[in-house]
Short mmCIF file of C-alpha atoms in Angstrom, two decimals:
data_model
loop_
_atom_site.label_atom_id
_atom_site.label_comp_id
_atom_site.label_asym_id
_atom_site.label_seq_id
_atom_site.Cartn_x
_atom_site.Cartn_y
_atom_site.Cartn_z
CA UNK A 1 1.52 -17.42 -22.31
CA UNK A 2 -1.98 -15.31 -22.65
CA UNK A 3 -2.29 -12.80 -25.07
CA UNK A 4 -2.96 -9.22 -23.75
CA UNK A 5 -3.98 -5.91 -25.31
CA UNK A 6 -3.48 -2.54 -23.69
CA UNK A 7 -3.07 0.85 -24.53
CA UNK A 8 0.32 2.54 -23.98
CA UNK A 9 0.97 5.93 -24.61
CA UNK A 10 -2.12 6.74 -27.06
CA UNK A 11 -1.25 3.54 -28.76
CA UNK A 12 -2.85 0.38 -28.78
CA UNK A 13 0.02 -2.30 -27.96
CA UNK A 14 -0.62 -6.36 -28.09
CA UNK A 15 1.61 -9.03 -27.08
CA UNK A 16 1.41 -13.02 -26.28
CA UNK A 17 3.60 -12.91 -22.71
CA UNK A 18 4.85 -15.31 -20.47
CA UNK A 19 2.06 -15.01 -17.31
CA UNK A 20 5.05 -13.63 -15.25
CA UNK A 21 6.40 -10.83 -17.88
CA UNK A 22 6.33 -7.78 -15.15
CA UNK A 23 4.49 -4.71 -16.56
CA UNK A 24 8.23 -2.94 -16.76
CA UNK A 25 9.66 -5.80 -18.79
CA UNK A 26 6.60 -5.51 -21.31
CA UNK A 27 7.41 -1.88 -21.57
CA UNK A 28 11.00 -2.09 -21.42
CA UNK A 29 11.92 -5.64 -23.27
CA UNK A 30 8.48 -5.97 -25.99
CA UNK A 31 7.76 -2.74 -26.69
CA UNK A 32 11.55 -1.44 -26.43
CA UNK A 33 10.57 2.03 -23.97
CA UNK A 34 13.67 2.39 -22.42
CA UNK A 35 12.42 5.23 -20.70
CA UNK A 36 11.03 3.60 -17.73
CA UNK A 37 13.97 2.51 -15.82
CA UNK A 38 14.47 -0.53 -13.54
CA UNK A 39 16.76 0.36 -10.01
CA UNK A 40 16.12 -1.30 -7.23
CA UNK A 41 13.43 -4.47 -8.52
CA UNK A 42 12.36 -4.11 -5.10
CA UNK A 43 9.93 -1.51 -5.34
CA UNK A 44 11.83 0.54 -2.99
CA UNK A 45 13.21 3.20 -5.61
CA UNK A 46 10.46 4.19 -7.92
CA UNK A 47 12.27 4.74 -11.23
CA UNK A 48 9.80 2.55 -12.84
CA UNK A 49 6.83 4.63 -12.06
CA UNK A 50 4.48 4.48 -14.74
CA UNK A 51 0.70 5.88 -15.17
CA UNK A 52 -1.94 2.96 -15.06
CA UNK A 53 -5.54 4.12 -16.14
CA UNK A 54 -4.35 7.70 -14.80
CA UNK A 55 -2.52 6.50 -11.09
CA UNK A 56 0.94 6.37 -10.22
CA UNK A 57 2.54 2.32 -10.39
CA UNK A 58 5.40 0.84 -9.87
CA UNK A 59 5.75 -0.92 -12.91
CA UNK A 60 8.19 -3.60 -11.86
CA UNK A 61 5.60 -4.70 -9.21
CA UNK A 62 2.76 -5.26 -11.61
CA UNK A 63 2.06 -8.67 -14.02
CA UNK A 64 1.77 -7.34 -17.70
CA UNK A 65 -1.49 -9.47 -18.13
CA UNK A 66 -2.71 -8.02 -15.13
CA UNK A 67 -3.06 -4.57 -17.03
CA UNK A 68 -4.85 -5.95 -19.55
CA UNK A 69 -6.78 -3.51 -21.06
CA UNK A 70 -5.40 -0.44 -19.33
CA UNK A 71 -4.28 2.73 -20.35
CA UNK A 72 -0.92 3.26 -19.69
CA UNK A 73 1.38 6.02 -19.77
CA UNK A 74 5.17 6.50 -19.63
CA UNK A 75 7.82 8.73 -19.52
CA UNK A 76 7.95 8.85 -23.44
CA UNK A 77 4.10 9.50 -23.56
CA UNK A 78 4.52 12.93 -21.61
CA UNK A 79 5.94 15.07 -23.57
CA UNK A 80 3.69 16.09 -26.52
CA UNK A 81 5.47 17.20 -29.23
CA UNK A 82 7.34 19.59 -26.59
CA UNK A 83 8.85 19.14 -22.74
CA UNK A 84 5.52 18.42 -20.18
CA UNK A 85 5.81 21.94 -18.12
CA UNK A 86 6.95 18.95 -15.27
CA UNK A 87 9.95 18.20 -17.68
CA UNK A 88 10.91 22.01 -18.07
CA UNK A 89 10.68 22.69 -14.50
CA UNK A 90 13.36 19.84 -14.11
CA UNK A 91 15.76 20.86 -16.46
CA UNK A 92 14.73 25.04 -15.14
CA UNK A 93 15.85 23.71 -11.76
CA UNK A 94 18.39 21.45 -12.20
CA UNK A 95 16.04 18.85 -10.64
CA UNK A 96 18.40 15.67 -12.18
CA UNK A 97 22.08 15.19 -11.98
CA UNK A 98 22.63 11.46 -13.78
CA UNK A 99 18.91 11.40 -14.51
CA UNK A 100 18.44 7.92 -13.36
CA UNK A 101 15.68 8.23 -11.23
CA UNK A 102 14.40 11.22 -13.35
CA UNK A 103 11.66 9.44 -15.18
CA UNK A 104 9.86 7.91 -11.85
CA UNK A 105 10.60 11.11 -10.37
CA UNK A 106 8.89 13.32 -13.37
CA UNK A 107 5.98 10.45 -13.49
CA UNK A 108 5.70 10.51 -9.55
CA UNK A 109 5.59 14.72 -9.61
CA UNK A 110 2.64 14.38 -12.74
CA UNK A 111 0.53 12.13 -10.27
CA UNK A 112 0.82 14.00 -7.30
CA UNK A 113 -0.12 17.31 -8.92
CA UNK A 114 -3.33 15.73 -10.22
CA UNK A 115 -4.61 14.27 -7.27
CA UNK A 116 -3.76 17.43 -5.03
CA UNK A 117 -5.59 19.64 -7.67
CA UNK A 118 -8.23 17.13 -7.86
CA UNK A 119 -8.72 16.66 -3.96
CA UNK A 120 -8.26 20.68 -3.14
CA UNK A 121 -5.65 20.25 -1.22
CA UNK A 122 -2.49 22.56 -1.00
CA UNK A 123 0.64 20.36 -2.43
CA UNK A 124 3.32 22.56 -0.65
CA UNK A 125 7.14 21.75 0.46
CA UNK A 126 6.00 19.25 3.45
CA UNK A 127 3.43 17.87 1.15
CA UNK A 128 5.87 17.44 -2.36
CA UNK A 129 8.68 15.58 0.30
CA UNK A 130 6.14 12.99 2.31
CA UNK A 131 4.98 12.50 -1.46
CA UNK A 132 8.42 11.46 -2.55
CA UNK A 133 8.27 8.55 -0.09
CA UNK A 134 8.57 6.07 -3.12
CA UNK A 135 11.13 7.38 -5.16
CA UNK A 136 14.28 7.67 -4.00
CA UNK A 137 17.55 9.61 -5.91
CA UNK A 138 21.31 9.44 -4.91
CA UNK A 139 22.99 12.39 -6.15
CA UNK A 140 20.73 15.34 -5.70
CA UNK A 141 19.75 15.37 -2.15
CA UNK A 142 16.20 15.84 -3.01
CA UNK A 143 16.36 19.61 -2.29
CA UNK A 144 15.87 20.52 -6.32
CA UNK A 145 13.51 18.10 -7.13
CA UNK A 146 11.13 19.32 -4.52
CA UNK A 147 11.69 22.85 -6.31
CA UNK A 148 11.68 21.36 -9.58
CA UNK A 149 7.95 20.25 -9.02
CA UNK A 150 6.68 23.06 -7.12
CA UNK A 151 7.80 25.18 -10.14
CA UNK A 152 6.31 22.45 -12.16
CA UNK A 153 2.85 22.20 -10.26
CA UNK A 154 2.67 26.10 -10.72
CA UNK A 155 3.74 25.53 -14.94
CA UNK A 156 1.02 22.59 -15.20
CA UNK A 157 -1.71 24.61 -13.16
CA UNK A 158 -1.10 27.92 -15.71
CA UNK A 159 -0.59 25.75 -19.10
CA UNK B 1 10.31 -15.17 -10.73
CA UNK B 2 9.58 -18.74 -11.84
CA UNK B 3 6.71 -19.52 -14.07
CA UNK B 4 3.08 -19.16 -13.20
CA UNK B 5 -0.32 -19.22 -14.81
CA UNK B 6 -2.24 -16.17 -14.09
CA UNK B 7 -6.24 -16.13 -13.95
CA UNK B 8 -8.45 -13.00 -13.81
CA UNK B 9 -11.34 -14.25 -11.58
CA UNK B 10 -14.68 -11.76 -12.19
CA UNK B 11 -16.69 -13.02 -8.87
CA UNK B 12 -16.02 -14.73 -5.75
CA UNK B 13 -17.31 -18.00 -6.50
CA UNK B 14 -15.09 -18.23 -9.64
CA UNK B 15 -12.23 -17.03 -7.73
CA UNK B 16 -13.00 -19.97 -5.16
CA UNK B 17 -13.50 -22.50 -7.83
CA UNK B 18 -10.34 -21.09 -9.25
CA UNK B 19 -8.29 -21.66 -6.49
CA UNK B 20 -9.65 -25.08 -5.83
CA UNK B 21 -8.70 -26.13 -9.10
CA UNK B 22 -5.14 -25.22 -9.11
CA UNK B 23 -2.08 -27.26 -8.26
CA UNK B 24 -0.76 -24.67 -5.48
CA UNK B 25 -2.59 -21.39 -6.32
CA UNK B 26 -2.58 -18.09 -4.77
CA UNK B 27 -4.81 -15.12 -4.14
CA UNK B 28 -3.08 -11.64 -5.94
CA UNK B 29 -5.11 -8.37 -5.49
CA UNK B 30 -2.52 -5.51 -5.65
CA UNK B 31 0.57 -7.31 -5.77
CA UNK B 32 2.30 -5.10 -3.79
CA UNK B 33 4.40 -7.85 -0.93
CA UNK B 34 3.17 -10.91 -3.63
CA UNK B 35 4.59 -9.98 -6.28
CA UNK B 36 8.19 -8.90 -4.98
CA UNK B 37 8.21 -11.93 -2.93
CA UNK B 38 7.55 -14.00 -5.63
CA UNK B 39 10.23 -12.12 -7.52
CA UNK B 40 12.84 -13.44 -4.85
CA UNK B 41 11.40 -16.79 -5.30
CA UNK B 42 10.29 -17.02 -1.71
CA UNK B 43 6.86 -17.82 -3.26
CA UNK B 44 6.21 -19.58 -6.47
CA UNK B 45 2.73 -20.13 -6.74
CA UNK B 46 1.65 -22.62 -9.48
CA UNK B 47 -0.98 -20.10 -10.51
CA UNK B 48 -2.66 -16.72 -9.40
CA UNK B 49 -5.76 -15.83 -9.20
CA UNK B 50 -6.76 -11.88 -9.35
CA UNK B 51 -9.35 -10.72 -6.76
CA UNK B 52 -9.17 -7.22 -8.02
CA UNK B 53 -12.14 -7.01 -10.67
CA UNK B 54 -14.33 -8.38 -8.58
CA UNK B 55 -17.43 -5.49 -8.09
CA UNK B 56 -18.56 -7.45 -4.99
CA UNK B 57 -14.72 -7.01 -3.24
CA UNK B 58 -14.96 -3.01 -3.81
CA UNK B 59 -15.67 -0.03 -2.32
CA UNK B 60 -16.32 1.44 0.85
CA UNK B 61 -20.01 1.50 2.59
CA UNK B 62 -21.15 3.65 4.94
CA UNK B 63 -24.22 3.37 6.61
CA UNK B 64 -24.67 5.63 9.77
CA UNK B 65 -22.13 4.12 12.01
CA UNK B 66 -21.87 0.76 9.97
CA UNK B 67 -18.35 0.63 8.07
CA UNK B 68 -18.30 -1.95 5.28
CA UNK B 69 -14.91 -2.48 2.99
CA UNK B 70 -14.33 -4.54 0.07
CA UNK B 71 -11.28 -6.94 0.57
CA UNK B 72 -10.00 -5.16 -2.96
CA UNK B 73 -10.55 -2.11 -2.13
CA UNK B 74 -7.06 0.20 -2.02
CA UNK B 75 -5.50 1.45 0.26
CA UNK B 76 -5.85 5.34 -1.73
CA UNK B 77 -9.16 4.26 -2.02
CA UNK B 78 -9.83 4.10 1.69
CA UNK B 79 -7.76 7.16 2.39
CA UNK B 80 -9.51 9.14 -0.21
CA UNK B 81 -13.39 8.46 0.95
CA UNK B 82 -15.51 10.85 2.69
CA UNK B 83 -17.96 9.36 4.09
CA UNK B 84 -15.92 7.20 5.67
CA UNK B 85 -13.12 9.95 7.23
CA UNK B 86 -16.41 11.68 8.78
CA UNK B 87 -17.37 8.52 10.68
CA UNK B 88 -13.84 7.23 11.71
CA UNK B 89 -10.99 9.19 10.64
CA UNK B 90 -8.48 6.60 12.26
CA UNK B 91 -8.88 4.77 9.14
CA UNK B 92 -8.24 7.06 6.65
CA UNK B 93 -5.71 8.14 8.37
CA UNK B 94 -3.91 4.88 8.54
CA UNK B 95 -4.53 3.99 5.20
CA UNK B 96 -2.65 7.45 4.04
CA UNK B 97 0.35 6.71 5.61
CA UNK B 98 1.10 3.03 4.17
CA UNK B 99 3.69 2.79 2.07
CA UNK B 100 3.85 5.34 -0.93
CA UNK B 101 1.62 6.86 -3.12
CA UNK B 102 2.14 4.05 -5.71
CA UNK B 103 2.06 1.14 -3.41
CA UNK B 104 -1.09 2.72 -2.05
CA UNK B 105 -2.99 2.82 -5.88
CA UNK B 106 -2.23 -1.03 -5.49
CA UNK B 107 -2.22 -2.55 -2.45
CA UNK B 108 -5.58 -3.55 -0.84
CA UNK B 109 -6.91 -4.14 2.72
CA UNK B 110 -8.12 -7.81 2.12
CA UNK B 111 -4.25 -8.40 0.82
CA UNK B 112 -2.67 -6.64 3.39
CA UNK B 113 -4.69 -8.68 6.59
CA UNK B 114 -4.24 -12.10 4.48
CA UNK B 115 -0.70 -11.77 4.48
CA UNK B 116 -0.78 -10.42 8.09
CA UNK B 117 2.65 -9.22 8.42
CA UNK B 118 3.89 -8.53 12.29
CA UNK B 119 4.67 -4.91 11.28
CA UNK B 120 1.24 -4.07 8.81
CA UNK B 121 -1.13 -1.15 9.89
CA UNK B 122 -3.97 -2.67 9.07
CA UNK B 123 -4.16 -5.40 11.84
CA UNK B 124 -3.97 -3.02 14.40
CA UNK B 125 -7.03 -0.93 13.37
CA UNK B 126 -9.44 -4.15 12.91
CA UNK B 127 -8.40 -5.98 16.10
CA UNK B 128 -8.56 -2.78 18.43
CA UNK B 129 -11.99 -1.78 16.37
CA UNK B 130 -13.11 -5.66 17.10
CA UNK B 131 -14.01 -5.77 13.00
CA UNK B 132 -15.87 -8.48 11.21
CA UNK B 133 -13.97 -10.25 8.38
CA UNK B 134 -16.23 -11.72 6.00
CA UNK B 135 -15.37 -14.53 3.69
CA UNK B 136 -17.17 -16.71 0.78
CA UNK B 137 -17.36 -19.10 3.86
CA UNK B 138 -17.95 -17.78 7.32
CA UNK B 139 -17.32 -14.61 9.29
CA UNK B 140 -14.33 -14.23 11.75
CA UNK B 141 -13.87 -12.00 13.95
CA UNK B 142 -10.66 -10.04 14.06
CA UNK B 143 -9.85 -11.48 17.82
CA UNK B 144 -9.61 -15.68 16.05
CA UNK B 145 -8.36 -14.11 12.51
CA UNK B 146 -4.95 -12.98 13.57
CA UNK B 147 -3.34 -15.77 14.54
CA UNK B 148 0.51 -15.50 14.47
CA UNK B 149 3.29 -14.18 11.73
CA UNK B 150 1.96 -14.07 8.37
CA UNK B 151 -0.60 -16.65 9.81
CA UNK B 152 -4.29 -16.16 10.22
CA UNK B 153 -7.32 -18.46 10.34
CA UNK B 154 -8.06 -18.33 6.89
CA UNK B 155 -8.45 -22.11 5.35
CA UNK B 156 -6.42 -22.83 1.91
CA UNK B 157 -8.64 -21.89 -0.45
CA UNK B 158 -10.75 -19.12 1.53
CA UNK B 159 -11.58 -15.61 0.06
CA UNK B 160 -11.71 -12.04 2.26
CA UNK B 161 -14.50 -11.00 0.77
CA UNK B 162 -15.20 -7.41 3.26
CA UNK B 163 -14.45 -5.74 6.22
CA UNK B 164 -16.94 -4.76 8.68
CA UNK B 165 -16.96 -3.30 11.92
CA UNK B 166 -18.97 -0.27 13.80
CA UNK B 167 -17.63 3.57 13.81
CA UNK B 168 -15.95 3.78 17.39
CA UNK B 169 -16.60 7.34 19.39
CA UNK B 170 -12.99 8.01 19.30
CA UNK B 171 -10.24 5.85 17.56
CA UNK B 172 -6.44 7.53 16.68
CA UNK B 173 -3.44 5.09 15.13
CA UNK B 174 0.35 6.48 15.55
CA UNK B 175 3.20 4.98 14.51
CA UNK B 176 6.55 5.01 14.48
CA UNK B 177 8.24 3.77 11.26
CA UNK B 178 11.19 1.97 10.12
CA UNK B 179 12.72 5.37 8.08
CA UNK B 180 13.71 3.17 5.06
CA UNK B 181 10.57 0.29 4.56
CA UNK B 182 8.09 2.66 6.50
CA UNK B 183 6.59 -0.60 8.25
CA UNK B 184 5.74 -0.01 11.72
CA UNK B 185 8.41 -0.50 14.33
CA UNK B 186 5.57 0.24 16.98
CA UNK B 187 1.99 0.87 15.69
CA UNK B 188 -0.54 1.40 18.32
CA UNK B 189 -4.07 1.75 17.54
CA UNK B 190 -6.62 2.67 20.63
CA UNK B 191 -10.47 3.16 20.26
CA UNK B 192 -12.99 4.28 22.23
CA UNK B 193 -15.52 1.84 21.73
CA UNK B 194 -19.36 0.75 23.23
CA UNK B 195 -17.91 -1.71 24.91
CA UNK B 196 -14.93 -0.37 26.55
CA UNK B 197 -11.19 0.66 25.29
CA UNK B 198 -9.68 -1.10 23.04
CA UNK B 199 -6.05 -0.82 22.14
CA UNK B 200 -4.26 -2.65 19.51
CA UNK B 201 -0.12 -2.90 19.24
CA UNK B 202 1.29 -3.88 15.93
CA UNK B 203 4.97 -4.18 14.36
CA UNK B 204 6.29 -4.68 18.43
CA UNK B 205 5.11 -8.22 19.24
CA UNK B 206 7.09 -10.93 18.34
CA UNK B 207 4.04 -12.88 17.38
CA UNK B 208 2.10 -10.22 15.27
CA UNK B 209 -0.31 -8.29 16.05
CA UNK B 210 -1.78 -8.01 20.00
CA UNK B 211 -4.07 -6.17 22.51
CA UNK B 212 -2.70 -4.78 25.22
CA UNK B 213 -4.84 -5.61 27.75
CA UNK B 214 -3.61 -3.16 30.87
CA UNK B 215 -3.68 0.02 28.48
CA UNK B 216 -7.30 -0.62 27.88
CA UNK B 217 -7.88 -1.32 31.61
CA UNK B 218 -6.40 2.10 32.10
CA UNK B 219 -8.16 3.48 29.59
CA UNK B 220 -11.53 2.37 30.72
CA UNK B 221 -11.47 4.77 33.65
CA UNK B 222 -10.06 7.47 32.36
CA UNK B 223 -9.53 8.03 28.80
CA UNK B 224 -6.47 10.07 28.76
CA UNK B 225 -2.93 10.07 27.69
CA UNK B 226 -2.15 10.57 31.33
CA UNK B 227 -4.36 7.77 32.03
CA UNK B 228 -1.44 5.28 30.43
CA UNK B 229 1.90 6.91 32.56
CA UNK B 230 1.64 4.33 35.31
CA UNK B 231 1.18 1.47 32.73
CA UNK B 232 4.35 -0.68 32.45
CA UNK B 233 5.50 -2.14 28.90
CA UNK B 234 7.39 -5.17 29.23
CA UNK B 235 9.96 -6.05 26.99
CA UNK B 236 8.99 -9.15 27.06
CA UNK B 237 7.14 -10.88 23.96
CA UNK B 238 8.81 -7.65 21.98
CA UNK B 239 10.17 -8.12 18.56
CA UNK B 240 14.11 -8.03 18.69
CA UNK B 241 16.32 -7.45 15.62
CA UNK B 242 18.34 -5.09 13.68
CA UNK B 243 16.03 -1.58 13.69
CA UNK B 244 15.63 -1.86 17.47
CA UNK B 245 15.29 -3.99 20.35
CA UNK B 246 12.87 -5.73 22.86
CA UNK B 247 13.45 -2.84 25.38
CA UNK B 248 13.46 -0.08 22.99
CA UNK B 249 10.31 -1.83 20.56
CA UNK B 250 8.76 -1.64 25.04
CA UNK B 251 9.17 1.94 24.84
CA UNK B 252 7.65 2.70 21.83
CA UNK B 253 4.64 0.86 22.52
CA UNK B 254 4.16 3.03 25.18
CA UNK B 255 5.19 6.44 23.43
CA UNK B 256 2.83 5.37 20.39
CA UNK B 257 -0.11 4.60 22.93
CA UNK B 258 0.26 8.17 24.37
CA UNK B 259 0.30 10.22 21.44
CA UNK B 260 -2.96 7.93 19.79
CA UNK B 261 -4.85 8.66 22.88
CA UNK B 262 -3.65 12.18 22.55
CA UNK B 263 -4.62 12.61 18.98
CA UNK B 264 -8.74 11.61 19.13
#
């Protein structure tokens, strides 16, 4: 067990964990954020993308008392009172259909869009699918989620 | 995943002393093939000891032509620096195209060699750019390190410390990836280098990583993608299984080879 301290969504959170406790089963199980979901476990999927000190993890292949310390985002730290323009532009473009994979995806979209504005470069259609490599949805074909965070990138950039 | 005592090591000697002291101990950096084989309990290491902190195992130097990587250094890490795309591009390049974005904020070079999987990137580019690996120990060169599957020379308790090797004139990686695990099916890597061509074949072999000695004789003369059309690929020595066979892994090799010569 070792006792670890970190800060998730604005919050600071503080647990004694089992050395293996995965960083989604801290979130998940200890501090009951449901949000994050688990799919695969293989860290083929990406539903359990979560922001670590600002960067795009997979949560269930991280140790929680490796993030000891970190700043941590998730799904449920998004949204600020109302929808992150990323959320809107999901639900504008019926980017979801169960919604399963909707939090990685919406967490996945957030990260991208940072580190293309950051970098200069031009996140277009080519650019928002070869991003996607990690998360992977089975009912929507992919072809609205793409849209879903162009029109996103576009909300974020004018909000 | 069965129990395990983790241990965040802040410099290479503790990280050593670490590892001596434990039962059956194990080196995690980013955790990314670790951690999810440790989750199928095809490891269960007694206790693990984090690299990732460590200052002295981060970052990427560049010093005219002299490359230097920390063994925790990620993979977005390599494939976002400058400096380093302006002296060899091949690297970068590489880098970008492992995995996903998020395995790519974790995973690290050092962990990605150590674990030298037959179908990582990463091999490729240090044995066809002849690199240095450095250790708390000793340095090896990439031609003793990779020694077999998921084998290299590295003793029990021995840390990657850096990467080193010299900016080639020309270097190019292409690959052809497995569509679902984006591992290479057929990686090649060929650089131009002061001593001659080098070319480098990863994910093919069926005993890791290789150079393939009779493109880089070709290459030698005449460094061209034409240069490699009269070079046979035997299928022999290939990696055979479910995503393709020995003839078809041949093929690639050769396919890959043309288009990384093509793209320097």
């Amino acid at each position: 067990m070792t006792v670890v301290s970190m800060t998730v969504n604005g919050k600071a959170a503080r647990a004694d964990v089992p050395d293996n406790t995965l960083l989604v089963e801290y979130i998940r199980e200890h501090l009951r954020l449901t949000g994050t979901h688990v799919g695969c476990d293989t860290s083929q999927c990406g539903a359990c993308v979560v922001h670590v000190n600002g960067k795009a993890v997979k949560s269930c292949a991280a140790l929680a008392v490796a993030s000891e310390g970190a700043d941590v985002t998730t799904i449920e730290g998004l949204a600020n009172g109302e929808m992150h323009p990323m959320q809107t532009a999901f639900k504008e473009n019926h980017g979801l259909q169960c919604g399963f994979c909707t939090p990685g995806m919406v967490m996945t979209a957030t990260d991208m869009v940072a580190r293309y504005r950051e970098s200069g470069k031009t996140l277009d259609e080519a650019a928002i699918r070869s991003e996607l490599e990690g998360n992977i949805c089975r009912c929507t074909g992919y072809h609205n989620i793409v849209k879903a965070i162009a029109d996103g990138a576009s909300k974020m950039a004018s909000s | 995943m069965y129990e395990t005592k983790y241990h965040k090591a802040s410099s290479v000697d503790e990280a050593v002393s670490l590892m001596g002291a434990a039962d059956d101990g194990k080196l995690l950096s980013g955790g990314q093939t670790l951690l999810p084989t440790m989750k199928a309990h095809l490891a269960a290491p007694s206790d693990l000891v984090d690299v990732s902190g460590i200052a002295d195992m981060n970052g990427v130097g560049v010093r005219g032509n002299v490359i230097s990587i920390g063994a925790a250094t990620t993979h977005a890490e390599v494939a976002g620096n400058a400096a380093l795309q302006n002296a060899c591009a091949a690297v970068t390049d590489l880098a970008a195209n492992i995995g996903d974005p998020a395995v790519r904020h974790m995973g690290t070079i050092g962990g990605s060699i150590a674990n030298n999987d037959p179908a990582a990137d990463y091999p490729a580019a240090l044995l066809a750019l002849g690199a240095t690996i450095k250790t708390n120990a000793r340095d090896i060169a990439a031609e003793d390190f990779f020694v077999g599957l998921f084998e290299t020379a590295l003793e029990d308790d021995e840390v990657i410390v850096s990467i080193g090797f010299e900016a080639p004139e020309k270097a190019c990686y292409a690959k052809f990836p497995n569509p679902a695990s984006r591992y290479a099916m057929a990686g090649v890597f060929v650089a131009k280098t002061a001593g001659g061509a080098r070319v480098a074949v990863t994910g093919a072999g069926d005993d890791g990583v290789y150079r393939q000695s009779d493109m880089e004789a070709a290459l030698d003369g005449n460094w061209s993608a034409g240069a490699l059309t009269g070079v046979s690929v035997s299928a022999d020595g290939m990696l055979s299984d479910m995503h393709g066979d020995a003839t078809y892994r041949a093929n690639l090799v050769k396919v890959m080879a043309g288009r990384a010569v093509a793209g320097c």
